[in-house]
Amino acid sequence: MAKLRSVKGMNDVLPEDAARWHRLESTFRELVGRYGFGEVRTPLVEPTELFVRSIGEATDIVEKEMYTFDDRGGESLTLRPEGTASAARAWLQHSVGNQQPVTKWFYMGTMYRRERPAKGRYREFRQAGCEIYGDPGPFVDAELIDLVVRYLRALGIQDIEVLINSLGAGETRDRYREALLDYLRPHASELSEDSQRRLERNPLRVLDSKAKQDQAIAENAPQILDYLDEESATHFEELKAALEAMGTPYVVEPRLVRGLDYYTRTLFEVRGRGGDLGANAALCGGGRYDDMVAELGGPSTPAIGFAIGLDRLLLVMAEGTPKPSLDGFLIVRSKELRTKALAIAQQLRDAGCRIDADLRGGSMKSQFRRADKSSAPFALVLAEAEAEAGTLQVKELATGEQNELPVDQVADAILRG
Ligand code: ATP
Ligand code: MG
């Protein structure tokens, strides 16, 4: 029989790597908690139509990356490729907007896209993101961009670039679309196949293309910032001023459009410049999507959000010193003492210690070998004399220093280190 393996592009996280994941996740939770974001958890699977309507038909995600299948009832379902659409769906479904003028939500979890796997690009990957409904910005836009920068810094990721742009509102998009089409049409035959096909429906996609020939043509394309309506232009100026006031670094990148259809006005991307991923890896993408809630059938509601690719952070984040996952390793001198050892281990765990023990009944030597290999700084030895006296020998493995202590003082001693 062929060996069973995980699906291509979908990776296991083993306990030795889980500690770094916990750091990513707990740092995020702690930080967004300070801004008043509440967590939303939505299903991994949604009706396909949700993503088609929000992300847009002529996008890479919807055209070629979604895991879509018919369930047994014949309904078309899709594994979520991102979190924004599901959150907006939940926000609408539960009429959250009727209960509060502004909603601040965050999420964390796995996303699914059938891409060609590469370093930092997987078919199952993890994102953490925030969404704000009901605030038209621009100050909240600046605050959100700054939050991402603070998060990355908290993880020791300093070498980053924050790119911002504005896509304007409805009318801007139409005028710019026309100007862009006028520019692109004469070059149509030089564009990649994807871009040729999408040209009339969604010319902005050409600017976001990863194909070399498209990028060369996009180079000289008209810039959307020259087409902004007055309100969008003011919004963008105020955004920049707010970022400057907070000391948040940014660069205006007029060609930034990003891969989803739903963005309006503020758009941003954070790239990492160092580490394993090479130059210019996108770590986070975000922007305002003032039309999406209405597009999904809700009331017109301004909204903004971002998604951070956690797998990529793992590749650029500084190595922290791993914390030991155990406080003590219990060593049992004879088989007869194993029941007693179980009770002592439980007593120590109740006192907050992380305790492992080798209860297979092997020699002291083999148990000490396991204690040495474990991350526990202390071996706790239980022999007949100690069992009689209600004590343990507490041996610090790094120094060999050993003390006999009453069992009820052991927790304090090993937790203090
Ligand atoms: P890219 O241009 O790299 O394909 P994207 O524009 O498709 O990114 P978004 O949809 O904006 O990315 O998702 C936000 C973030 O999620 C990205 O900046 C990236 O860090 C991460 N991400 C996206 N796709 C993947 C993937 N297949 N594997 C790992 N991380 C991903
Ligand atoms: Mg992509």
Coordinates of N, CA, C and O and ligand atoms in Angstrom, one line a residue, residues 61 113 115 120-123 125 127 210 258-260 263 269 282-285 307-309 311-312, ligand 1:
I61 N -8.2 34.1 -7.0 CA -8.8 33.2 -6.0 C -10.0 32.5 -6.6 O -10.1 31.3 -6.5
R113 N -6.3 27.6 -0.3 CA -6.2 28.1 -1.7 C -5.4 27.1 -2.5 O -4.3 26.7 -2.1
E115 N -3.0 26.8 -4.7 CA -1.9 27.4 -5.4 C -0.8 26.5 -5.6 O -0.8 25.4 -5.0
G120 N 6.5 29.6 2.0 CA 5.6 30.7 2.4 C 4.3 30.8 1.5 O 3.6 31.7 1.6
R121 N 4.1 29.8 0.7 CA 2.9 29.7 -0.1 C 2.4 28.3 0.0 O 3.0 27.4 -0.5
Y122 N 1.3 28.1 0.7 CA 0.7 26.8 0.9 C -0.7 26.7 0.5 O -1.3 27.7 0.2
R123 N -1.2 25.5 0.5 CA -2.7 25.3 0.2 C -3.6 25.4 1.4 O -4.7 25.7 1.3
F125 N -3.1 27.5 4.9 CA -2.3 28.4 5.6 C -3.1 29.1 6.6 O -4.3 29.0 6.7
Q127 N -4.1 32.6 8.7 CA -4.2 34.1 8.7 C -4.7 34.6 10.1 O -5.6 33.9 10.7
K210 N 1.3 38.8 -11.6 CA 2.7 38.5 -11.3 C 3.5 38.1 -12.5 O 4.7 37.8 -12.5
R258 N -3.8 45.0 -5.4 CA -4.1 43.8 -4.7 C -5.1 42.9 -5.3 O -5.9 43.4 -6.1
G259 N -5.1 41.6 -4.9 CA -5.8 40.6 -5.7 C -7.3 40.5 -5.5 O -7.9 39.6 -6.1
L260 N -8.0 41.3 -4.7 CA -9.4 41.1 -4.5 C -10.1 42.3 -5.1 O -9.6 43.4 -5.2
Y263 N -12.0 46.1 -2.7 CA -11.4 47.3 -2.1 C -11.9 48.6 -2.6 O -12.2 48.8 -3.8
E269 N -0.4 47.2 2.0 CA 0.3 46.0 2.1 C 1.5 46.1 2.9 O 2.2 47.2 2.8
A282 N 5.0 39.5 0.7 CA 3.8 40.2 1.3 C 3.5 39.5 2.6 O 3.3 38.3 2.6
L283 N 3.5 40.2 3.7 CA 3.2 39.6 5.0 C 1.7 39.9 5.3 O 1.1 39.1 6.1
C284 N 1.2 41.0 4.9 CA -0.1 41.4 5.3 C -0.7 42.3 4.2 O -0.1 43.1 3.5
G285 N -2.0 42.0 3.9 CA -2.7 42.8 3.0 C -4.0 43.3 3.6 O -4.6 42.6 4.4
A307 N -5.5 41.1 6.6 CA -5.2 39.8 6.9 C -3.7 39.6 6.9 O -3.0 40.0 6.0
I308 N -3.2 39.0 7.9 CA -1.7 38.8 8.0 C -1.5 37.3 7.8 O -2.2 36.4 8.3
G309 N -0.5 37.0 6.9 CA -0.1 35.6 6.7 C 0.8 35.1 7.7 O 2.0 35.4 7.7
D311 N 2.0 32.1 8.4 CA 3.0 31.1 8.0 C 4.3 31.9 7.5 O 5.4 31.5 7.8
R312 N 4.0 33.1 6.9 CA 5.2 33.9 6.4 C 5.9 34.5 7.6 O 7.1 34.7 7.5
Ligands
ATP1 P1 0.2 36.9 -2.7 O1 0.3 38.1 -3.6 O2 1.4 36.6 -2.0 O3 -0.5 35.7 -3.4 P2 -2.4 37.6 -1.8 O4 -2.6 39.0 -2.3 O5 -3.0 36.5 -2.5 O6 -0.8 37.3 -1.6 P3 -4.1 38.1 0.5 O7 -5.2 37.4 -0.1 O8 -4.1 39.6 0.7 O9 -2.8 37.6 -0.2 O10 -3.8 37.5 2.0 C1 -3.1 38.2 3.0 C2 -1.8 37.5 3.4 O11 -2.0 36.1 3.5 C3 -0.7 37.6 2.4 O12 0.0 38.8 2.5 C4 0.2 36.4 2.7 O13 1.0 36.8 3.8 C5 -0.8 35.4 3.2 N1 -1.1 34.4 2.2 C6 -1.8 34.5 1.1 N2 -1.8 33.4 0.3 C7 -1.0 32.5 1.0 C8 -0.6 31.2 0.8 N3 -1.1 30.5 -0.2 N4 0.2 30.6 1.7 C9 0.6 31.3 2.8 N5 0.3 32.6 3.1 C10 -0.5 33.2 2.2

